Amino acid sequence: MRGTLQFTLASALSTTLICMASLAQAEARLRFDLPSQPLADSLRSVGSQANLNILFDPPLISGRVAPPIDEVMTADEALTRLLRGTGIKHEFLNEATVVLAPTAASRDPSRQKQDPPKSGAPAVTATGQGDRLRIAQVEQARDAAEHRARAQGALAQEAAGLEEIVVTAQKRAERLQEVPASVTAIKGEALSELGLSQLADYAQYAPGLAVQGGGSPGQASVTLRGIAAVGPGSVIGYYIDDTPLGASGNYAVATLFALDLMPYDLDRLEVLRGPQGTLYGAGAMGGLLKYVLKQADPTAFSAQFGGEASSADHGGRIGYAGRAAVNVPLIADQLALRASLYDKHYQGYTDNVFLGAANSNTGRQYGGRLALTWEPLASVRVNLGGIWNRIASDDNAAVTLDQLSTYTDDAVELLRGEPTLGEMAGANAFLQPFSKNVDYYSATVVWDAPRELTVTSATSWSRAITHRLQDTTSSYGLVPVLADLPPGYSDYRVDLDLKKLTQELRIASASGKRIEWLAGVFYTDETSTNQQRARIFDTDYRELTEPPLSPVLVGSLPSTFEEYAGFGSVTVNLTEVLDVTGGVRYAHNEQKFTQQLGGLVLGNAPPVSDTASESVTTWSISSRFRFSDDAMLYAKVATGYRPGGPNVALAGAVPSVDSDTLISYELGLKSTFLDGRALLNVSVFDIDWRDIQQAIVNEACSCAFLANAGDAYSRGVELEGSFRPVAGLTLGYNAAYTRARLTELLPDVPGGLLTGQQLPGVPEWSGALNADYTWPLGDRLSARIGAGVRYVGEKNVVTLSTDGPNTRDPAYTLGDVRAGVSSGQWTVNLFVRNVTDKRAYLSQSALQSALDPSLIFGIQSLPLEPRVTGLSFDVSF
């Protein structure tokens, strides 16, 4: 009895002393001077300075960026500041050990970023005095912390906070809510759970983003903030991590073939609205889509595989997909390899009644990726990567509208039709296959140099080969009449081959200092070929090869584009709550172009070669004012440009076109409130667009050339936000109003373009609502249900003109639902897209004769994807 009493008193005394020591350790006041940097680095600094072991699972803090600290405080206060809003708590286990663990709220399975490490992998990282504890001790400490978190979670009734996202939109790792610009980040895991795999599906999650489809994955035109996809050169930039992909010149027709990647190896998609000319350069004057991929992790082994099956109403065979990824540390904490692959087969849902082909728009998207991460030194990180993406579509999703009629809206005559052949039926003489092969290789080296400088070298080489065949019977099918033959059929083939080399070298100062700066140089070299050919067939599909009917049209437009640029920005933190940033970019490009055109339509002319060069300076200035840690007001003025260049030598065309440029004014508010459970971001913008590069159609040959047609503006307001009223329930919303109008035409511009009309592909109103609820099913399982609704207003398909024909896409509203069950290691999801099987016909183009433009045979349109019901699963280990 006496011994038991002594043991009890001794235990109580030792516990008391430990608590007192822990309290003393927590209350010691120290000077912390920490920049904004990866959270792991800040924890390491606090641990070293306060003589603490800080224990945590590496996945718990992966990708997080800590705020700057420059003041005297206790270690406990410093940790509280660093972990604020992360869903992570810290606890002193003894006088020298602190354990980090998810809060009860952040344990919601819908918010878990990764599964806990499995046996054999380093379970917990320790920072500070002991570097790394023995695995057994670490796991024991972690388990104790998790037990406490579960016990506290059972008592906690308060709602969970929203997950914070770190982005690299400004080429620095920053919290999304700290970026003084309009940026949306869409998580790759969310896209997979919803069964989304095309860029057109992603648009509902980013206000101001509009995607006009071309009939299959890989055929899409993207618009941001009303900067319409007119002209062949892209107005949107595309990046994979630190390097660009896609053409900057005009003759690779980049505006029609947006980068469309599968989401399985995607960490997040960053959507940057407004011109990005100072950091990203040519072709990003309307905004930027940045695919940020998952990198290899040298600290832990992981693997994942999954699959999907889906069925479309009005469709044929079942669509299915498979995917897998593995991460293998080759040298612990230094070298790792990540490999992934995917293969998705699309089911068809449109019929070609002319050919008797049911569900003809089947297709496949497949590919793979390798990523190698090497950290030979603590200050050097090397990321090597390769992506192989293949898209092959058997036919466009095309519906023929006839019973044509016209109607007048705002004094403009518009053409419309009805799907009399069937709601999902077209009548083309040829299937319209499409394929695109992308090979992309990159190497990024990051050196944490002395004096808190970061040097980054980013290199890439890519090749994109595109083939597209279109039925042009309506355009050229009457050509045989010229030789006293019956009308026939015609097809038109375009073959593109783009090779692109890029190199960027930049150096950046540390974040969180009084003055922050970034400077760099950029180089790109592009070579592209553009082969075009139109053929004519009789009604037995025998090609007519004898002159003068053959060839109808043949063309070759090889070109090169080379650009050198220097850029830089400086941020001055005037006070703790107010800063100002200025940036500038100077770019010089040189282009070479050769035109070889011939055939019945264009005539046979000798080859024409031309060169062009230009120098463009873009700039930006922005400022932000922090009302508090959770609210910020910012203002930004920025310019952007799209390169001009040589023009095709056709009747009425000028020899070359100039760059079109714009200046954007933006005012925005970013706020988080209700203890981190609600988020609301609002921005207003006014963009002045000058010397727009517009494709002008020459009706004599049904061909087009470029002209600097005129000026336009785009003005509007965007908002997005989310709210977690209770733990497990997340509500999301976004909306955009965009008024984008052509205001003035330059002298002698042909084509009869109309001013005062909305630019093509830009809905005036759009928005979406989403809701997801997750709850536990016993100790090991959780369930999730969700729904979403999105609205897209009507939009013009082409730039409206007096010559016509003009078409307009109707407004539509779609609903989606989803449900799932997860154990943390495996997840099963059920999804239904377009749950009401809504009908709408988009991207409408008139089927017009090239010989007699007054003859219009119908309208070819792309239908909304019908209701799709699918089941997917993913397993991680």
Short mmCIF file of C-alpha atoms in Angstrom, two decimals, residues 234-590:
data_model
loop_
_atom_site.label_atom_id
_atom_site.label_comp_id
_atom_site.label_asym_id
_atom_site.label_seq_id
_atom_site.Cartn_x
_atom_site.Cartn_y
_atom_site.Cartn_z
CA SER A 234 -4.40 32.08 -78.66
CA VAL A 235 -5.50 34.81 -76.26
CA ILE A 236 -5.01 32.41 -73.31
CA GLY A 237 -1.67 31.05 -72.09
CA TYR A 238 -1.18 27.44 -70.99
CA TYR A 239 1.46 26.27 -68.55
CA ILE A 240 2.44 22.93 -67.08
CA ASP A 241 4.16 23.75 -63.79
CA ASP A 242 6.92 26.24 -64.71
CA THR A 243 6.93 25.98 -68.52
CA PRO A 244 4.52 26.92 -71.33
CA LEU A 245 2.89 24.56 -73.80
CA GLY A 246 1.18 25.57 -77.02
CA ALA A 247 1.90 27.98 -79.85
CA SER A 248 2.57 31.70 -79.63
CA GLY A 249 2.47 32.27 -83.40
CA ASN A 250 -0.65 32.47 -85.55
CA TYR A 251 -0.24 29.55 -87.93
CA ALA A 252 -0.45 26.68 -85.43
CA VAL A 253 -4.11 27.72 -84.86
CA ALA A 254 -3.71 27.49 -81.09
CA THR A 255 -7.00 29.25 -80.39
CA LEU A 256 -8.96 26.15 -81.54
CA PHE A 257 -7.00 23.49 -79.64
CA ALA A 258 -6.74 24.35 -75.95
CA LEU A 259 -4.56 22.19 -73.70
CA ASP A 260 -6.87 19.47 -72.34
CA LEU A 261 -5.20 17.20 -69.75
CA MET A 262 -6.71 14.39 -67.67
CA PRO A 263 -6.91 15.23 -63.95
CA TYR A 264 -5.55 12.02 -62.38
CA ASP A 265 -1.97 13.27 -61.87
CA LEU A 266 -3.12 16.86 -61.42
CA ASP A 267 -2.59 18.52 -58.07
CA ARG A 268 -4.60 21.58 -59.09
CA LEU A 269 -5.58 23.75 -62.02
CA GLU A 270 -4.90 27.45 -61.46
CA VAL A 271 -7.05 29.86 -63.47
CA LEU A 272 -5.51 33.34 -63.64
CA ARG A 273 -7.94 35.94 -64.98
CA GLY A 274 -6.77 39.08 -66.71
CA PRO A 275 -3.52 39.80 -68.59
CA GLN A 276 -0.42 38.00 -67.35
CA GLY A 277 2.05 39.76 -69.62
CA THR A 278 4.72 40.63 -67.07
CA LEU A 279 5.29 37.10 -65.73
CA TYR A 280 4.04 34.84 -68.52
CA GLY A 281 4.43 36.90 -71.70
CA ALA A 282 3.01 36.30 -75.18
CA GLY A 283 -0.41 34.79 -75.64
CA ALA A 284 -1.53 35.33 -72.04
CA MET A 285 -3.27 38.67 -72.47
CA GLY A 286 -6.68 37.21 -71.61
CA GLY A 287 -5.45 35.06 -68.75
CA LEU A 288 -3.67 31.81 -68.02
CA LEU A 289 -4.49 28.17 -67.29
CA LYS A 290 -1.75 26.55 -65.24
CA TYR A 291 -1.71 22.80 -64.70
CA VAL A 292 0.22 22.07 -61.51
CA LEU A 293 1.16 18.39 -61.35
CA LYS A 294 1.99 16.13 -58.43
CA GLN A 295 5.74 15.76 -57.95
CA ALA A 296 7.71 12.72 -56.84
CA ASP A 297 8.10 12.47 -53.06
CA PRO A 298 11.42 11.07 -51.72
CA THR A 299 10.06 10.63 -48.17
CA ALA A 300 7.41 7.93 -48.63
CA PHE A 301 6.23 5.18 -50.94
CA SER A 302 2.68 5.47 -52.23
CA ALA A 303 0.58 3.89 -54.93
CA GLN A 304 -2.86 4.46 -56.30
CA PHE A 305 -5.07 2.91 -58.92
CA GLY A 306 -8.65 3.40 -59.99
CA GLY A 307 -11.23 2.93 -62.67
CA GLU A 308 -14.50 4.23 -63.98
CA ALA A 309 -17.50 3.07 -65.99
CA SER A 310 -20.20 5.35 -67.34
CA SER A 311 -23.20 5.32 -69.61
CA ALA A 312 -24.69 8.20 -71.58
CA ASP A 313 -28.38 8.46 -72.38
CA HIS A 314 -28.94 8.07 -76.13
CA GLY A 315 -25.54 6.38 -76.21
CA GLY A 316 -24.24 2.99 -77.18
CA ARG A 317 -21.50 1.07 -75.49
CA ILE A 318 -20.32 1.73 -71.96
CA GLY A 319 -17.51 4.23 -71.49
CA TYR A 320 -14.71 3.13 -69.21
CA ALA A 321 -11.36 4.29 -67.85
CA GLY A 322 -8.40 2.98 -65.91
CA ARG A 323 -5.62 4.84 -64.12
CA ALA A 324 -2.70 4.14 -61.85
CA ALA A 325 0.16 5.98 -60.18
CA VAL A 326 3.11 4.95 -58.04
CA ASN A 327 5.67 6.97 -56.08
CA VAL A 328 8.92 5.18 -55.23
CA PRO A 329 11.71 6.71 -53.08
CA LEU A 330 14.97 5.54 -54.62
CA ILE A 331 17.24 7.23 -52.08
CA ALA A 332 15.52 8.17 -48.83
CA ASP A 333 14.86 11.93 -48.60
CA GLN A 334 16.87 12.58 -51.80
CA LEU A 335 15.65 10.78 -54.90
CA ALA A 336 12.22 9.56 -55.97
CA LEU A 337 10.37 8.48 -59.09
CA ARG A 338 6.67 8.97 -59.77
CA ALA A 339 4.97 7.19 -62.67
CA SER A 340 1.36 7.34 -63.77
CA LEU A 341 -0.81 6.26 -66.67
CA TYR A 342 -4.42 6.60 -67.72
CA ASP A 343 -6.70 5.29 -70.44
CA LYS A 344 -10.23 6.61 -70.96
CA HIS A 345 -12.67 5.38 -73.61
CA TYR A 346 -15.57 7.70 -74.42
CA GLN A 347 -18.96 6.32 -75.31
CA GLY A 348 -20.74 7.83 -78.31
CA TYR A 349 -24.16 9.47 -78.20
CA THR A 350 -24.67 11.14 -81.62
CA ASP A 351 -25.70 9.34 -84.83
CA ASN A 352 -24.75 10.03 -88.43
CA VAL A 353 -27.97 9.17 -90.23
CA PHE A 354 -26.46 9.89 -93.66
CA LEU A 355 -23.89 7.11 -93.18
CA GLY A 356 -26.06 4.96 -90.92
CA ALA A 357 -23.47 5.17 -88.14
CA ALA A 358 -24.96 4.98 -84.64
CA ASN A 359 -23.16 6.56 -81.66
CA SER A 360 -20.32 7.57 -83.95
CA ASN A 361 -18.59 10.09 -81.69
CA THR A 362 -16.63 7.53 -79.69
CA GLY A 363 -13.09 8.30 -78.71
CA ARG A 364 -10.15 7.62 -76.48
CA GLN A 365 -7.74 9.69 -74.39
CA TYR A 366 -4.72 7.97 -72.94
CA GLY A 367 -1.15 8.62 -71.91
CA GLY A 368 1.32 8.60 -69.09
CA ARG A 369 3.83 10.58 -67.11
CA LEU A 370 7.19 10.11 -65.45
CA ALA A 371 8.53 12.53 -62.84
CA LEU A 372 11.87 12.37 -61.08
CA THR A 373 12.71 14.48 -58.04
CA TRP A 374 16.31 14.69 -56.88
CA GLU A 375 17.64 16.68 -53.93
CA PRO A 376 21.42 16.17 -54.10
CA LEU A 377 21.93 18.97 -51.57
CA ALA A 378 19.68 20.55 -48.99
CA SER A 379 19.72 23.69 -51.11
CA VAL A 380 19.16 22.12 -54.56
CA ARG A 381 16.04 20.47 -55.97
CA VAL A 382 15.78 18.99 -59.45
CA ASN A 383 12.47 17.97 -61.07
CA LEU A 384 12.53 16.11 -64.37
CA GLY A 385 9.34 15.15 -66.15
CA GLY A 386 7.83 13.72 -69.28
CA ILE A 387 4.18 13.65 -70.37
CA TRP A 388 2.67 11.69 -73.23
CA ASN A 389 -0.95 12.55 -74.01
CA ARG A 390 -2.98 11.05 -76.84
CA ILE A 391 -6.48 12.05 -77.97
CA ALA A 392 -8.25 10.15 -80.74
CA SER A 393 -11.88 10.85 -81.61
CA ASP A 394 -13.77 8.84 -84.24
CA ASP A 395 -16.22 11.59 -85.07
CA ASN A 396 -17.38 14.97 -83.85
CA ALA A 397 -20.52 15.14 -81.73
CA ALA A 398 -22.49 16.86 -84.49
CA VAL A 399 -26.22 17.48 -84.85
CA THR A 400 -27.75 18.89 -88.04
CA LEU A 401 -30.40 21.59 -87.63
CA ASP A 402 -32.69 22.35 -90.56
CA GLN A 403 -36.12 23.97 -91.07
CA LEU A 404 -34.16 27.19 -90.97
CA SER A 405 -35.71 30.48 -89.97
CA THR A 406 -34.49 33.92 -89.00
CA TYR A 407 -35.34 36.22 -86.15
CA THR A 408 -34.25 39.70 -85.16
CA ASP A 409 -32.73 40.62 -81.83
CA ASP A 410 -31.29 44.06 -81.11
CA ALA A 411 -31.57 44.92 -84.81
CA VAL A 412 -29.44 41.92 -85.80
CA GLU A 413 -30.76 39.11 -87.99
CA LEU A 414 -29.98 35.66 -86.55
CA LEU A 415 -30.33 32.19 -88.03
CA ARG A 416 -31.77 29.19 -86.20
CA GLY A 417 -33.00 25.69 -86.98
CA GLU A 418 -34.61 22.55 -85.57
CA PRO A 419 -33.18 19.02 -85.13
CA THR A 420 -35.70 17.36 -87.44
CA LEU A 421 -33.43 14.35 -88.11
CA GLY A 422 -33.33 13.53 -84.42
CA GLU A 423 -32.24 15.22 -81.19
CA MET A 424 -28.82 13.60 -81.44
CA ALA A 425 -28.48 13.10 -85.20
CA GLY A 426 -26.31 14.63 -87.90
CA ALA A 427 -26.20 14.12 -91.66
CA ASN A 428 -22.60 14.45 -92.77
CA ALA A 429 -21.20 12.69 -95.82
CA PHE A 430 -18.02 11.91 -93.87
CA LEU A 431 -17.15 11.07 -90.31
CA GLN A 432 -15.04 13.85 -88.80
CA PRO A 433 -12.17 12.27 -86.85
CA PHE A 434 -9.73 14.25 -84.74
CA SER A 435 -6.43 13.33 -83.09
CA LYS A 436 -3.80 15.14 -81.10
CA ASN A 437 -0.53 13.73 -79.78
CA VAL A 438 1.43 15.75 -77.23
CA ASP A 439 4.95 14.88 -76.07
CA TYR A 440 6.30 17.17 -73.37
CA TYR A 441 9.61 17.07 -71.48
CA SER A 442 10.73 19.43 -68.75
CA ALA A 443 13.61 20.05 -66.36
CA THR A 444 13.38 22.45 -63.44
CA VAL A 445 16.26 23.19 -61.08
CA VAL A 446 15.74 25.26 -57.94
CA TRP A 447 18.72 26.48 -55.93
CA ASP A 448 18.29 28.09 -52.52
CA ALA A 449 21.24 30.38 -52.93
CA PRO A 450 23.04 32.39 -50.25
CA ARG A 451 21.50 35.65 -49.02
CA GLU A 452 18.05 34.04 -49.05
CA LEU A 453 17.86 34.07 -52.84
CA THR A 454 16.10 31.42 -54.92
CA VAL A 455 17.37 30.71 -58.43
CA THR A 456 15.11 28.75 -60.78
CA SER A 457 15.89 27.33 -64.20
CA ALA A 458 12.94 25.89 -66.14
CA THR A 459 13.46 24.18 -69.49
CA SER A 460 10.96 22.39 -71.72
CA TRP A 461 10.66 20.82 -75.14
CA SER A 462 7.35 19.75 -76.59
CA ARG A 463 5.82 18.50 -79.77
CA ALA A 464 2.12 18.56 -80.65
CA ILE A 465 0.83 16.78 -83.77
CA THR A 466 -2.79 17.48 -84.68
CA HIS A 467 -4.98 15.98 -87.39
CA ARG A 468 -8.52 17.10 -88.11
CA LEU A 469 -10.89 16.13 -90.92
CA GLN A 470 -14.12 18.02 -91.59
CA ASP A 471 -17.02 17.40 -93.91
CA THR A 472 -17.11 20.36 -96.33
CA THR A 473 -19.75 18.99 -98.70
CA SER A 474 -21.89 22.06 -98.12
CA SER A 475 -18.96 24.32 -99.10
CA TYR A 476 -17.48 22.49 -102.10
CA GLY A 477 -20.00 19.77 -103.00
CA LEU A 478 -21.34 21.90 -105.87
CA VAL A 479 -17.91 22.34 -107.46
CA PRO A 480 -18.40 19.39 -109.91
CA VAL A 481 -21.26 21.40 -111.46
CA LEU A 482 -18.56 23.62 -112.96
CA ALA A 483 -17.51 20.63 -115.09
CA ASP A 484 -21.11 19.62 -115.92
CA LEU A 485 -21.03 16.82 -113.33
CA PRO A 486 -23.60 16.07 -110.63
CA PRO A 487 -22.95 17.53 -107.16
CA GLY A 488 -20.73 15.39 -104.97
CA TYR A 489 -19.10 15.27 -101.57
CA SER A 490 -16.08 17.05 -100.12
CA ASP A 491 -13.77 16.75 -97.13
CA TYR A 492 -11.15 19.10 -95.72
CA ARG A 493 -8.07 17.96 -93.79
CA VAL A 494 -5.74 20.03 -91.60
CA ASP A 495 -2.43 18.62 -90.31
CA LEU A 496 -0.45 20.61 -87.74
CA ASP A 497 2.97 19.89 -86.27
CA LEU A 498 4.36 22.21 -83.58
CA LYS A 499 7.76 21.90 -81.94
CA LYS A 500 8.54 24.25 -79.08
CA LEU A 501 11.65 24.83 -76.96
CA THR A 502 11.54 27.15 -73.95
CA GLN A 503 14.03 28.28 -71.34
CA GLU A 504 13.45 30.53 -68.35
CA LEU A 505 15.95 31.61 -65.72
CA ARG A 506 14.82 33.70 -62.79
CA ILE A 507 16.03 34.77 -59.39
CA ALA A 508 13.81 35.78 -56.50
CA SER A 509 14.41 37.32 -53.13
CA ALA A 510 12.96 35.90 -49.93
CA SER A 511 9.32 36.59 -49.17
CA GLY A 512 8.26 38.55 -46.10
CA LYS A 513 11.01 41.18 -46.34
CA ARG A 514 10.60 44.92 -46.59
CA ILE A 515 11.46 44.73 -50.28
CA GLU A 516 10.81 41.62 -52.38
CA TRP A 517 11.91 41.30 -55.97
CA LEU A 518 12.00 38.87 -58.87
CA ALA A 519 13.92 39.08 -62.16
CA GLY A 520 14.32 36.72 -65.08
CA VAL A 521 14.92 36.08 -68.75
CA PHE A 522 12.90 33.92 -71.11
CA TYR A 523 13.46 32.37 -74.54
CA THR A 524 11.22 30.35 -76.84
CA ASP A 525 11.78 28.86 -80.27
CA GLU A 526 8.83 27.43 -82.22
CA THR A 527 8.63 25.65 -85.54
CA SER A 528 5.25 24.77 -86.96
CA THR A 529 3.83 23.26 -90.12
CA ASN A 530 0.27 23.73 -91.32
CA GLN A 531 -0.86 21.50 -94.19
CA GLN A 532 -4.37 21.87 -95.62
CA ARG A 533 -6.17 20.01 -98.39
CA ALA A 534 -9.73 19.89 -99.68
CA ARG A 535 -10.90 17.03 -101.92
CA ILE A 536 -14.01 16.33 -103.99
CA PHE A 537 -15.73 12.96 -104.47
CA ASP A 538 -18.62 11.78 -106.60
CA THR A 539 -21.65 10.21 -104.98
CA ASP A 540 -19.91 6.81 -105.01
CA TYR A 541 -17.06 8.30 -102.93
CA ARG A 542 -14.59 8.16 -105.81
CA GLU A 543 -12.18 11.08 -105.60
CA LEU A 544 -12.27 13.41 -108.59
CA THR A 545 -8.59 13.79 -109.42
CA GLU A 546 -8.63 15.35 -112.86
CA PRO A 547 -8.05 19.08 -113.40
CA PRO A 548 -9.65 21.54 -113.15
CA LEU A 549 -11.58 19.98 -110.25
CA SER A 550 -8.55 18.66 -108.40
CA PRO A 551 -7.11 19.82 -106.24
CA VAL A 552 -9.90 22.01 -104.93
CA LEU A 553 -7.65 23.61 -102.35
CA VAL A 554 -4.17 22.79 -101.15
CA GLY A 555 -2.02 24.85 -98.85
CA SER A 556 1.14 24.75 -96.79
CA LEU A 557 1.90 27.44 -94.20
CA PRO A 558 5.19 26.62 -92.42
CA SER A 559 6.36 29.24 -89.92
CA THR A 560 8.81 29.92 -87.12
CA PHE A 561 8.48 32.07 -84.01
CA GLU A 562 11.40 33.11 -81.81
CA GLU A 563 11.12 35.33 -78.78
CA TYR A 564 13.54 36.81 -76.23
CA ALA A 565 12.21 38.48 -73.11
CA GLY A 566 13.38 39.99 -69.85
CA PHE A 567 11.05 40.59 -66.92
CA GLY A 568 11.07 41.70 -63.32
CA SER A 569 8.93 42.86 -60.44
CA VAL A 570 9.47 44.62 -57.13
CA THR A 571 7.21 44.59 -54.08
CA VAL A 572 7.62 47.21 -51.39
CA ASN A 573 5.95 46.43 -48.07
CA LEU A 574 5.22 50.00 -47.00
CA THR A 575 3.69 48.89 -43.71
CA GLU A 576 2.59 45.59 -42.22
CA VAL A 577 -0.77 45.95 -43.96
CA LEU A 578 0.03 47.85 -47.18
CA ASP A 579 2.30 46.94 -50.09
CA VAL A 580 2.82 48.02 -53.71
CA THR A 581 4.13 45.85 -56.58
CA GLY A 582 5.34 46.94 -59.99
CA GLY A 583 6.39 44.68 -62.85
CA VAL A 584 7.63 45.05 -66.42
CA ARG A 585 8.45 42.73 -69.30
CA TYR A 586 10.26 43.58 -72.53
CA ALA A 587 9.92 41.06 -75.36
CA HIS A 588 11.24 40.91 -78.90
CA ASN A 589 10.02 38.32 -81.40
CA GLU A 590 11.03 37.39 -84.91
#
